[in-house]
Amino acid sequence: MIPTIAPYLLPRALTRIKAAALDLDLRVREAQTADLLTAVINGQLDAAVIALPYDVAGVMAEPLFTDYFLLAGSKSRIDALSAPIAPPRPTDLPPDALLLLDEGHCLADQALDVCGLTRARQTVDLGASSLSTLCGLVAQGFGLTFVPEIALCSEQAASPDMTVLRFPEPQPQRTIALVRRHSTEAKTWFTDLAALLSEAGSELMEEARRRG
């Protein structure tokens, strides 16, 4: 699993997998998308949980659930952005206030894409390797960041001063998917695993939407 999914999805998913008593020799690895896809294609991993859109040539992707992006910051920053009649769109955000994960994290690339930005237009580049680090910083007024819904409950519990704002439609989003090699025989383990991951993820999404 990628780092912006694993800490939030794994605890609930593993509980369900254990309860279902699936006949799996389960070994979990956390890494960035490019490394996971390479390992799947080379047969080092049987499957991976990643975020789309992403170039998934050579693998089959099974969508699990939709994860929307929320804008996160301190209460004063979010209140200031909420003051206009209409909430801001991602392309309205000031580039110099946006804090993102280090290069290689697909969440950062997806956030830049929805804002129509490149890293060259960011005047603040902290190179953070953790979403939790970013949430802690923006909660104290150090800029703004994107928080995926899957992380909202956990990160707000860890950084209670962090406030979020939902974007107007169409909301920026990513699709969480389970991938495997095309050449891998489609056995029941893949379908069963996808169903359990989808169930766990959908539950997290419902909790986040009640909160944010």
XYZ file of N, CA, C and O in Angstrom:
848
model
N 0.837 -1.197 0.000
C 0.000 0.000 0.000
C 0.871 1.247 0.000
O 1.968 1.243 0.540
N 0.335 2.311 -0.617
C 1.065 3.570 -0.591
C 0.900 4.233 0.775
O -0.073 3.975 1.486
N 1.845 5.122 1.160
C 1.843 5.691 2.517
C 0.640 6.565 2.843
O 0.352 6.767 4.031
N -0.038 7.119 1.837
C -1.205 7.953 2.137
C -2.492 7.135 2.222
O -3.583 7.697 2.335
N -2.355 5.812 2.192
C -3.502 4.923 2.367
C -3.261 3.957 3.518
O -4.141 3.728 4.353
N -2.076 3.402 3.589
C -1.774 2.309 4.528
C -2.132 2.595 5.983
O -2.788 1.769 6.633
N -1.740 3.742 6.568
C -2.012 3.938 8.005
C -3.496 3.997 8.341
O -3.878 3.742 9.491
N -4.313 4.325 7.361
C -5.743 4.528 7.605
C -6.569 3.299 7.223
O -7.490 2.921 7.948
N -6.219 2.674 6.114
C -7.002 1.537 5.624
C -6.586 0.213 6.262
O -7.426 -0.643 6.528
N -5.291 0.047 6.513
C -4.792 -1.250 6.977
C -5.446 -1.747 8.265
O -5.851 -2.920 8.335
N -5.564 -0.921 9.316
C -6.132 -1.456 10.559
C -7.525 -2.054 10.366
O -7.805 -3.144 10.881
N -8.381 -1.369 9.616
C -9.744 -1.895 9.411
C -9.748 -3.053 8.436
O -10.517 -3.997 8.594
N -8.900 -2.976 7.430
C -8.865 -4.041 6.430
C -8.344 -5.341 7.037
O -8.901 -6.418 6.793
N -7.290 -5.256 7.825
C -6.721 -6.471 8.422
C -7.689 -7.121 9.392
O -7.741 -8.353 9.492
N -8.459 -6.312 10.109
C -9.475 -6.868 11.008
C -10.495 -7.676 10.226
O -10.890 -8.786 10.635
N -10.921 -7.132 9.088
C -11.901 -7.839 8.252
C -11.311 -9.091 7.618
O -11.964 -10.126 7.519
N -10.066 -8.990 7.177
C -9.418 -10.145 6.554
C -9.269 -11.281 7.569
O -9.520 -12.455 7.259
N -8.888 -10.928 8.785
C -8.744 -11.943 9.838
C -10.094 -12.572 10.165
O -10.206 -13.795 10.334
N -11.147 -11.743 10.255
C -12.481 -12.260 10.580
C -13.021 -13.161 9.481
O -13.737 -14.126 9.752
N -12.658 -12.844 8.241
C -13.130 -13.654 7.108
C -12.364 -14.959 6.974
O -12.769 -15.846 6.218
N -11.237 -15.060 7.699
C -10.420 -16.280 7.678
C -10.033 -16.671 6.263
O -10.083 -17.844 5.877
N -9.643 -15.651 5.460
C -9.193 -15.955 4.101
C -7.896 -16.756 4.158
O -7.038 -16.531 5.007
N -7.766 -17.691 3.241
C -6.581 -18.542 3.189
C -5.463 -17.779 2.479
O -5.121 -18.056 1.328
N -4.902 -16.783 3.167
C -3.871 -15.934 2.582
C -2.620 -15.928 3.449
O -2.704 -15.877 4.671
N -1.483 -16.001 2.798
C -0.206 -15.754 3.471
C 0.059 -14.266 3.279
O 0.624 -13.837 2.281
N -0.383 -13.465 4.231
C -0.429 -12.017 4.049
C 0.852 -11.350 4.558
O 1.213 -11.466 5.724
N 1.517 -10.639 3.654
C 2.695 -9.853 4.002
C 2.499 -8.467 3.414
O 2.239 -8.337 2.225
N 2.620 -7.458 4.241
C 2.296 -6.095 3.831
C 3.565 -5.263 3.695
O 4.454 -5.318 4.547
N 3.619 -4.488 2.624
C 4.743 -3.579 2.389
C 4.185 -2.200 2.081
O 3.203 -2.071 1.350
N 4.801 -1.154 2.635
C 4.404 0.226 2.351
C 5.486 0.882 1.504
O 6.660 0.887 1.878
N 5.104 1.425 0.358
C 6.069 2.054 -0.547
C 5.332 2.980 -1.506
O 4.098 2.973 -1.569
N 6.090 3.780 -2.231
C 5.485 4.682 -3.197
C 4.978 3.908 -4.413
O 5.390 2.773 -4.678
N 4.088 4.541 -5.151
C 3.359 3.854 -6.218
C 4.277 3.215 -7.252
O 4.080 2.055 -7.636
N 5.252 3.965 -7.737
C 6.130 3.444 -8.788
C 6.839 2.171 -8.339
O 6.959 1.204 -9.109
N 7.292 2.153 -7.082
C 7.983 0.970 -6.559
C 7.029 -0.210 -6.415
O 7.390 -1.360 -6.710
N 5.800 0.058 -5.977
C 4.825 -1.024 -5.829
C 4.465 -1.626 -7.180
O 4.395 -2.855 -7.330
N 4.225 -0.777 -8.178
C 3.859 -1.290 -9.495
C 4.993 -2.099 -10.111
O 4.762 -3.140 -10.732
N 6.218 -1.640 -9.938
C 7.375 -2.393 -10.444
C 7.441 -3.766 -9.786
O 7.687 -4.786 -10.454
N 7.206 -3.809 -8.479
C 7.250 -5.080 -7.750
C 6.125 -6.013 -8.187
O 6.318 -7.230 -8.283
N 4.944 -5.460 -8.469
C 3.839 -6.289 -8.950
C 4.152 -6.848 -10.328
O 3.988 -8.044 -10.596
N 4.616 -5.995 -11.225
C 4.917 -6.424 -12.599
C 6.026 -7.472 -12.615
O 5.991 -8.433 -13.400
N 7.012 -7.324 -11.712
C 8.137 -8.263 -11.662
C 7.845 -9.521 -10.854
O 8.700 -10.392 -10.724
N 6.630 -9.609 -10.300
C 6.258 -10.806 -9.559
C 6.738 -10.832 -8.120
O 6.643 -11.865 -7.455
N 7.255 -9.711 -7.621
C 7.709 -9.654 -6.227
C 6.538 -9.423 -5.270
O 6.631 -9.747 -4.090
N 5.471 -8.833 -5.781
C 4.236 -8.659 -5.025
C 3.088 -9.232 -5.846
O 3.089 -9.138 -7.073
N 2.106 -9.803 -5.165
C 0.940 -10.337 -5.872
C -0.062 -9.239 -6.199
O -0.764 -9.307 -7.208
N -0.133 -8.225 -5.344
C -1.114 -7.157 -5.542
C -0.659 -5.924 -4.782
O 0.199 -5.998 -3.902
N -1.246 -4.779 -5.132
C -0.925 -3.526 -4.451
C -2.153 -2.634 -4.426
O -3.002 -2.693 -5.323
N -2.237 -1.820 -3.386
C -3.296 -0.818 -3.287
C -2.670 0.531 -3.619
O -1.744 0.977 -2.936
N -3.171 1.164 -4.683
C -2.627 2.436 -5.141
C -3.774 3.415 -5.383
O -4.946 3.057 -5.230
N -3.419 4.645 -5.766
C -4.417 5.673 -6.072
C -4.351 6.018 -7.550
O -3.268 6.240 -8.105
N -5.498 6.047 -8.186
C -5.615 6.461 -9.583
C -6.128 7.901 -9.619
O -6.813 8.331 -8.678
N -5.811 8.690 -10.645
C -5.192 8.278 -11.899
C -3.685 8.067 -11.769
O -3.009 8.809 -11.075
N -3.205 7.048 -12.459
C -1.795 6.721 -12.526
C -1.615 5.798 -13.721
O -2.539 5.078 -14.094
N -0.447 5.824 -14.316
C -0.175 4.938 -15.443
C -0.061 3.509 -14.923
O 0.903 3.164 -14.238
N -1.065 2.696 -15.241
C -1.082 1.320 -14.732
C -0.912 0.312 -15.871
O -1.465 -0.782 -15.844
N -0.133 0.680 -16.878
C 0.155 -0.241 -17.975
C 0.825 -1.497 -17.421
O 1.733 -1.432 -16.603
N 0.339 -2.649 -17.867
C 0.916 -3.917 -17.433
C 0.238 -4.539 -16.236
O 0.593 -5.644 -15.835
N -0.743 -3.849 -15.660
C -1.468 -4.415 -14.531
C -2.966 -4.223 -14.735
O -3.403 -3.375 -15.513
N -3.747 -5.011 -14.002
C -5.194 -4.866 -14.011
C -5.603 -4.179 -12.713
O -5.160 -4.566 -11.632
N -6.430 -3.135 -12.838
C -6.846 -2.364 -11.663
C -8.316 -2.606 -11.355
O -9.170 -2.503 -12.234
N -8.595 -2.916 -10.102
C -9.962 -3.095 -9.621
C -10.302 -1.929 -8.690
O -9.791 -1.849 -7.571
N -11.148 -0.977 -9.131
C -11.491 0.165 -8.281
C -12.163 -0.301 -6.987
O -12.989 -1.210 -6.995
N -11.807 0.340 -5.875
C -12.341 -0.019 -4.567
C -13.311 1.033 -4.033
O -14.404 0.703 -3.603
N -12.898 2.295 -4.044
C -13.757 3.381 -3.568
C -13.155 4.712 -4.012
O -11.992 4.784 -4.413
N -13.967 5.777 -3.931
C -13.533 7.126 -4.298
C -13.143 7.892 -3.048
O -13.862 7.880 -2.044
N -11.995 8.551 -3.116
C -11.441 9.298 -1.992
C -11.326 10.770 -2.406
O -10.544 11.106 -3.293
N -12.132 11.644 -1.807
C -12.131 13.055 -2.178
C -11.049 13.819 -1.408
O -10.690 13.461 -0.290
N -10.537 14.891 -2.026
C -9.556 15.759 -1.389
C -10.259 16.919 -0.686
O -11.138 17.565 -1.265
N -9.857 17.187 0.544
C -10.338 18.337 1.295
C -9.186 19.311 1.485
O -8.015 18.912 1.527
N -9.501 20.577 1.602
C -8.485 21.586 1.878
C -8.342 21.717 3.390
O -9.342 21.862 4.105
N -7.122 21.664 3.888
C -6.881 21.695 5.334
C -5.965 22.851 5.712
O -5.031 23.189 4.979
N -6.250 23.440 6.868
C -5.425 24.524 7.385
C -5.875 24.878 8.784
O -6.702 24.181 9.387
N -5.353 25.963 9.315
C -5.807 26.439 10.611
C -7.208 27.014 10.472
O -7.666 27.331 9.369
N -7.903 27.165 11.584
C -9.264 27.692 11.549
C -9.304 29.087 10.922
O -10.190 29.388 10.114
N -8.333 29.937 11.254
C -8.337 31.297 10.717
C -8.127 31.311 9.209
O -8.772 32.086 8.496
N -7.244 30.434 8.717
C -7.015 30.381 7.269
C -8.245 29.863 6.533
O -8.641 30.402 5.498
N -8.840 28.819 7.059
C -10.009 28.237 6.392
C -11.193 29.194 6.475
O -11.960 29.355 5.509
N -11.354 29.867 7.614
C -12.445 30.843 7.738
C -12.283 31.963 6.720
O -13.264 32.443 6.136
N -11.051 32.398 6.487
C -10.801 33.466 5.526
C -11.158 33.030 4.114
O -11.676 33.819 3.310
N -10.895 31.765 3.805
C -11.216 31.248 2.477
C -12.705 30.974 2.331
O -13.233 30.940 1.225
N -13.394 30.771 3.459
C -14.826 30.485 3.420
C -15.665 31.750 3.361
O -16.877 31.682 3.135
N -15.018 32.910 3.556
C -15.753 34.170 3.617
C -16.481 34.545 2.328
O -17.597 35.047 2.381
N -15.871 34.315 1.135
C -16.579 34.664 -0.091
C -17.892 33.896 -0.238
O -18.132 32.904 0.456
N -18.718 34.349 -1.165
C -20.014 33.707 -1.388
C -19.835 32.244 -1.771
O -20.553 31.365 -1.303
N -18.877 31.973 -2.646
C -18.639 30.602 -3.103
C -17.309 30.107 -2.553
O -16.337 30.871 -2.515
N -17.231 28.852 -2.096
C -15.952 28.318 -1.622
C -14.945 28.256 -2.773
O -15.323 28.166 -3.939
N -13.661 28.318 -2.466
C -12.651 28.341 -3.523
C -12.555 27.005 -4.252
O -12.834 25.948 -3.689
N -12.154 27.106 -5.498
C -11.805 25.909 -6.258
C -10.307 25.673 -6.108
O -9.558 26.593 -5.744
N -9.837 24.461 -6.371
C -8.398 24.206 -6.236
C -7.526 25.173 -7.019
O -6.449 25.561 -6.554
N -7.998 25.588 -8.191
C -7.205 26.501 -9.021
C -7.153 27.916 -8.466
O -6.380 28.744 -8.946
N -7.989 28.213 -7.442
C -7.991 29.539 -6.826
C -6.962 29.662 -5.709
O -6.725 30.766 -5.207
N -6.351 28.570 -5.311
C -5.470 28.589 -4.142
C -4.151 29.281 -4.448
O -3.584 29.105 -5.534
N -3.626 30.046 -3.496
C -2.329 30.705 -3.694
C -1.190 29.680 -3.665
O -1.041 28.951 -2.682
N -0.386 29.607 -4.721
C 0.682 28.590 -4.764
C 1.657 28.691 -3.600
O 2.183 27.686 -3.143
N 1.901 29.924 -3.123
C 2.899 30.089 -2.066
C 2.417 29.612 -0.705
O 3.179 29.567 0.256
N 1.130 29.243 -0.603
C 0.597 28.756 0.679
C 0.425 27.242 0.704
O 0.108 26.674 1.748
N 0.656 26.594 -0.430
C 0.343 25.170 -0.531
C 1.547 24.318 -0.147
O 2.623 24.421 -0.742
N 1.359 23.467 0.857
C 2.397 22.544 1.299
C 2.041 21.137 0.839
O 0.912 20.690 1.031
N 3.015 20.452 0.242
C 2.761 19.130 -0.318
C 3.819 18.136 0.140
O 4.871 18.512 0.660
N 3.527 16.875 -0.083
C 4.482 15.826 0.229
C 5.671 15.883 -0.726
O 5.612 16.509 -1.789
N 6.737 15.218 -0.338
C 7.950 15.185 -1.145
C 7.679 14.549 -2.499
O 6.687 13.839 -2.692
N 8.555 14.815 -3.455
C 8.411 14.251 -4.791
C 8.398 12.726 -4.727
O 9.074 12.116 -3.918
N 7.613 12.145 -5.606
C 7.469 10.691 -5.640
C 6.172 10.218 -5.040
O 5.726 9.111 -5.311
N 5.551 11.046 -4.201
C 4.252 10.699 -3.630
C 3.156 11.102 -4.617
O 3.061 12.264 -5.008
N 2.338 10.150 -5.008
C 1.317 10.439 -6.007
C 0.295 11.457 -5.506
O -0.279 12.205 -6.299
N 0.072 11.521 -4.195
C -0.874 12.498 -3.659
C -0.415 13.911 -3.976
O -1.228 14.775 -4.321
N 0.875 14.170 -3.881
C 1.402 15.492 -4.199
C 1.217 15.797 -5.683
O 0.807 16.901 -6.060
N 1.525 14.836 -6.529
C 1.363 15.042 -7.974
C -0.095 15.278 -8.337
O -0.413 16.122 -9.176
N -0.995 14.539 -7.707
C -2.421 14.704 -7.991
C -2.919 16.055 -7.504
O -3.724 16.710 -8.166
N -2.414 16.512 -6.357
C -2.808 17.820 -5.835
C -2.332 18.937 -6.747
O -3.070 19.889 -7.035
N -1.110 18.848 -7.217
C -0.599 19.848 -8.149
C -1.412 19.867 -9.433
O -1.706 20.929 -9.995
N -1.788 18.684 -9.888
C -2.547 18.585 -11.133
C -3.908 19.263 -11.014
O -4.312 20.016 -11.899
N -4.622 19.026 -9.917
C -5.955 19.621 -9.774
C -5.867 21.126 -9.570
O -6.822 21.853 -9.844
N -4.703 21.624 -9.114
C -4.524 23.066 -8.933
C -3.934 23.726 -10.175
O -3.795 24.960 -10.215
N -3.571 22.922 -11.161
C -2.942 23.471 -12.352
C -1.581 24.063 -12.061
O -1.178 25.064 -12.665
N -0.839 23.448 -11.131
C 0.453 23.972 -10.705
C 1.579 23.003 -11.027
O 1.358 21.824 -11.316
N 2.795 23.494 -10.934
C 3.996 22.671 -10.963
C 4.779 22.983 -9.702
O 4.558 24.008 -9.041
N 5.715 22.136 -9.359
C 6.503 22.388 -8.146
C 7.317 23.670 -8.268
O 7.658 24.296 -7.277
N 7.623 24.072 -9.498
C 8.405 25.294 -9.696
C 7.656 26.527 -9.199
O 8.258 27.553 -8.881
N 6.314 26.441 -9.124
C 5.521 27.584 -8.687
C 5.273 27.584 -7.181
O 4.619 28.472 -6.655
N 5.791 26.597 -6.499
C 5.682 26.567 -5.043
C 6.848 27.329 -4.428
O 8.009 27.019 -4.676
N 6.566 28.345 -3.644
C 7.645 29.082 -2.996
C 8.050 28.434 -1.678
O 9.106 28.738 -1.142
N 7.208 27.573 -1.139
C 7.537 26.832 0.083
C 7.556 25.349 -0.245
O 6.550 24.792 -0.664
N 8.694 24.708 -0.088
C 8.811 23.278 -0.364
C 9.498 22.634 0.821
O 10.707 22.707 0.972
N 8.709 22.019 1.684
C 9.255 21.419 2.898
C 9.780 20.010 2.669
O 10.512 19.484 3.489
N 9.377 19.379 1.565
C 9.813 18.018 1.320
C 9.337 17.045 2.375
O 10.052 16.123 2.744
N 8.134 17.245 2.891
C 7.619 16.362 3.941
C 7.359 14.972 3.385
O 6.870 14.813 2.278
N 7.698 13.961 4.163
C 7.489 12.585 3.721
C 6.263 11.959 4.368
O 5.964 10.805 4.124
N 5.559 12.730 5.183
C 4.415 12.200 5.925
C 3.241 13.157 5.862
O 3.392 14.366 6.061
N 2.059 12.607 5.607
C 0.850 13.407 5.619
C 0.586 13.944 7.030
O 0.111 15.067 7.201
N 0.923 13.181 8.039
C 0.754 13.622 9.424
C 1.599 14.861 9.721
O 1.160 15.762 10.447
N 2.799 14.916 9.160
C 3.652 16.091 9.344
C 2.993 17.320 8.755
O 2.945 18.387 9.383
N 2.464 17.192 7.534
C 1.793 18.315 6.890
C 0.582 18.772 7.691
O 0.353 19.975 7.865
N -0.209 17.832 8.169
C -1.409 18.187 8.930
C -1.048 18.929 10.210
O -1.720 19.894 10.594
N 0.006 18.501 10.872
C 0.445 19.179 12.083
C 0.910 20.600 11.791
O 0.638 21.522 12.571
N 1.577 20.801 10.660
C 2.063 22.129 10.296
C 0.922 23.073 9.939
O 0.862 24.201 10.430
N 0.007 22.607 9.084
C -1.071 23.511 8.660
C -2.030 23.803 9.808
O -2.645 24.872 9.855
N -2.154 22.879 10.744
C -3.013 23.121 11.909
C -2.515 24.309 12.720
O -3.306 25.012 13.362
N -1.209 24.551 12.677
C -0.615 25.665 13.421
C -0.426 26.908 12.549
O 0.277 27.849 12.950
N -1.047 26.919 11.368
C -1.026 28.116 10.538
C 0.041 28.167 9.474
O 0.170 29.184 8.780
N 0.814 27.093 9.327
C 1.874 27.085 8.321
C 1.337 26.598 6.977
O 1.612 25.482 6.544
N 0.558 27.431 6.308
C 0.089 27.112 4.974
C -1.152 26.250 4.940
O -1.861 26.064 5.944
N -1.388 25.697 3.747
C -2.551 24.858 3.475
C -2.074 23.557 2.845
O -1.004 23.506 2.251
N -2.884 22.516 2.940
C -2.560 21.264 2.272
C -3.830 20.539 1.898
O -4.932 20.924 2.294
N -3.680 19.479 1.122
C -4.801 18.626 0.758
C -4.804 17.395 1.668
O -3.764 16.767 1.866
N -5.969 17.085 2.199
C -6.124 15.885 3.025
C -7.145 14.976 2.357
O -8.283 15.395 2.122
N -6.769 13.745 2.039
C -7.761 12.816 1.501
C -8.748 12.403 2.581
O -8.377 12.308 3.763
N -9.983 12.179 2.198
C -11.017 11.822 3.176
C -10.630 10.621 4.028
O -10.967 10.556 5.202
N -9.925 9.677 3.430
C -9.576 8.460 4.160
C -8.732 8.770 5.398
O -8.751 8.033 6.383
N -8.014 9.907 5.365
C -7.125 10.265 6.465
C -7.759 11.233 7.452
O -7.185 11.498 8.507
N -8.930 11.768 7.136
C -9.479 12.885 7.892
C -9.670 12.586 9.380
O -9.220 13.351 10.242
N -10.347 11.520 9.712
C -10.649 11.240 11.124
C -9.370 11.061 11.941
O -9.237 11.614 13.041
N -8.424 10.316 11.407
C -7.170 10.076 12.126
C -6.361 11.347 12.283
O -5.832 11.643 13.362
N -6.256 12.132 11.217
C -5.413 13.326 11.268
C -6.049 14.442 12.089
O -5.345 15.215 12.740
N -7.373 14.559 12.080
C -8.001 15.556 12.945
C -7.889 15.168 14.412
O -7.787 16.034 15.274
N -7.890 13.880 14.696
C -7.696 13.438 16.081
C -6.286 13.767 16.553
O -6.074 14.156 17.704
N -5.311 13.626 15.644
C -3.921 13.916 15.995
C -3.628 15.410 15.998
O -2.768 15.874 16.755
N -4.339 16.166 15.146
C -4.140 17.620 15.048
C -5.500 18.299 15.176
O -6.088 18.736 14.183
N -6.040 18.408 16.393
C -7.398 18.927 16.569
C -7.584 20.372 16.143
O -8.713 20.815 15.940
N -6.486 21.126 15.984
C -6.602 22.514 15.524
C -6.743 22.613 14.011
O -6.938 23.711 13.482
N -6.636 21.492 13.326
C -6.764 21.501 11.870
C -8.239 21.580 11.472
O -9.074 20.851 11.997
N -8.550 22.472 10.550
C -9.901 22.636 10.031
C -9.889 22.311 8.543
O -8.876 22.533 7.862
N -10.981 21.782 8.034
C -11.026 21.416 6.618
C -12.185 22.117 5.919
O -13.166 22.521 6.539
N -12.021 22.240 4.611
C -13.032 22.855 3.757
C -13.260 21.947 2.564
O -12.295 21.500 1.932
N -14.516 21.665 2.270
C -14.830 20.827 1.109
C -14.953 21.713 -0.132
O -15.568 22.784 -0.088
N -14.351 21.263 -1.225
C -14.406 22.017 -2.475
C -15.784 21.874 -3.120
O -16.482 20.880 -2.901
N -16.178 22.842 -3.953
C -17.439 22.706 -4.693
C -17.309 21.642 -5.772
O -16.199 21.237 -6.132
N -18.434 21.192 -6.276
C -18.420 20.212 -7.361
C -17.876 20.839 -8.654
O -18.134 22.007 -8.921
N -17.133 20.071 -9.450
C -16.716 18.694 -9.183
C -15.535 18.653 -8.212
O -14.531 19.318 -8.428
N -15.709 17.917 -7.133
C -14.673 17.848 -6.111
C -13.464 17.068 -6.629
O -13.617 16.041 -7.286
N -12.248 17.549 -6.324
C -11.063 16.761 -6.695
C -11.072 15.434 -5.961
O -11.476 15.358 -4.803
N -10.634 14.402 -6.625
C -10.730 13.070 -6.045
C -9.663 12.152 -6.607
O -8.995 12.453 -7.604
N -9.514 11.028 -5.976
C -8.685 9.943 -6.497
C -9.457 8.657 -6.292
O -10.301 8.552 -5.391
N -9.189 7.682 -7.127
C -9.823 6.369 -7.011
C -8.822 5.399 -6.406
O -7.716 5.235 -6.934
N -9.174 4.789 -5.300
C -8.311 3.792 -4.681
C -8.591 2.451 -5.353
O -9.747 2.054 -5.509
N -7.536 1.782 -5.763
C -7.694 0.555 -6.545
C -6.730 -0.530 -6.078
O -5.640 -0.237 -5.562
N -7.142 -1.764 -6.263
C -6.285 -2.933 -6.042
C -5.803 -3.396 -7.402
O -6.607 -3.572 -8.325
N -4.500 -3.578 -7.559
C -3.949 -3.962 -8.861
C -3.213 -5.292 -8.763
O -2.688 -5.661 -7.715
N -3.194 -5.995 -9.892
C -2.432 -7.237 -10.029
C -1.952 -7.344 -11.465
O -2.404 -6.607 -12.349
N -1.055 -8.279 -11.719
C -0.573 -8.493 -13.081
C -1.691 -9.069 -13.951
O -2.513 -9.862 -13.474
N -1.700 -8.693 -15.223
C -2.668 -9.274 -16.149
C -2.472 -10.782 -16.257
O -3.437 -11.535 -16.448
N -1.221 -11.205 -16.131
C -0.920 -12.619 -16.314
C -1.279 -13.471 -15.105
O -1.296 -14.697 -15.185
N -1.560 -12.838 -13.971
C -1.934 -13.587 -12.775
C -3.323 -14.185 -12.941
O -4.267 -13.505 -13.335
N -3.437 -15.461 -12.648
C -4.741 -16.112 -12.752
C -5.730 -15.462 -11.792
O -5.422 -15.217 -10.630
N -6.898 -15.135 -12.307
C -7.924 -14.452 -11.504
C -8.568 -15.434 -10.526
O -9.615 -16.024 -10.801
N -7.928 -15.627 -9.405
C -8.447 -16.539 -8.387
C -9.340 -15.780 -7.416
O -9.376 -14.560 -7.395
N -10.018 -16.519 -6.575
C -10.982 -15.883 -5.675
C -10.322 -14.981 -4.650
O -10.956 -14.064 -4.142
N -9.041 -15.211 -4.317
C -8.387 -14.388 -3.308
C -8.404 -12.925 -3.701
O -8.582 -12.047 -2.854
N -8.228 -12.638 -4.983
C -8.173 -11.243 -5.429
C -9.544 -10.584 -5.286
O -9.666 -9.459 -4.788
N -10.575 -11.291 -5.721
C -11.936 -10.765 -5.617
C -12.343 -10.591 -4.160
O -12.931 -9.565 -3.784
N -12.028 -11.579 -3.331
C -12.375 -11.503 -1.912
C -11.632 -10.360 -1.221
O -12.204 -9.625 -0.412
N -10.355 -10.221 -1.540
C -9.554 -9.161 -0.938
C -10.076 -7.786 -1.359
O -10.194 -6.873 -0.536
N -10.402 -7.645 -2.637
C -10.938 -6.374 -3.133
C -12.240 -6.012 -2.412
O -12.458 -4.853 -2.041
N -13.104 -6.994 -2.183
C -14.380 -6.739 -1.517
C -14.169 -6.270 -0.081
O -14.835 -5.335 0.390
N -13.236 -6.890 0.633
C -12.974 -6.501 2.022
C -12.333 -5.116 2.110
O -12.673 -4.316 2.984
N -11.411 -4.820 1.188
C -10.787 -3.502 1.162
C -11.807 -2.418 0.824
O -11.794 -1.326 1.405
N -12.686 -2.732 -0.112
C -13.728 -1.789 -0.509
C -14.659 -1.494 0.666
O -15.032 -0.337 0.917
N -15.012 -2.529 1.394
C -15.901 -2.368 2.551
C -15.251 -1.505 3.627
O -15.887 -0.596 4.180
N -13.984 -1.766 3.917
C -13.274 -0.992 4.939
C -13.115 0.462 4.511
O -13.302 1.391 5.304
N -12.774 0.667 3.245
C -12.595 2.021 2.744
C -13.886 2.806 2.723
O -13.917 3.988 3.083
N -14.961 2.174 2.312
C -16.256 2.848 2.258
C -16.707 3.270 3.658
O -17.313 4.332 3.830
N -16.406 2.461 4.652
C -16.748 2.815 6.030
C -15.981 4.057 6.475
O -16.548 4.965 7.112
N -14.695 4.132 6.126
C -13.894 5.305 6.452
C -14.424 6.553 5.752
O -14.445 7.646 6.318
N -14.858 6.389 4.497
C -15.391 7.520 3.746
C -16.661 8.058 4.401
O -16.860 9.273 4.516
N -17.527 7.167 4.842
C -18.777 7.586 5.485
C -18.499 8.364 6.771
O -19.136 9.386 7.052
N -17.537 7.897 7.557
C -17.184 8.592 8.794
C -16.618 9.977 8.502
O -16.931 10.956 9.178
N -15.774 10.063 7.472
C -15.166 11.344 7.116
C -16.212 12.336 6.633
O -16.150 13.522 6.952
N -17.196 11.861 5.886
C -18.208 12.768 5.348
C -19.151 13.260 6.431
O -19.697 14.359 6.330
N -19.330 12.483 7.476
C -20.121 12.961 8.602
C -19.368 14.046 9.376
O -19.954 14.962 9.938
N -18.048 13.941 9.344
C -17.218 14.892 10.100
C -16.912 16.146 9.275
O -16.913 17.252 9.808
N -16.606 15.945 7.956
C -16.157 17.084 7.142
C -17.169 17.511 6.140
O -16.868 18.213 5.197
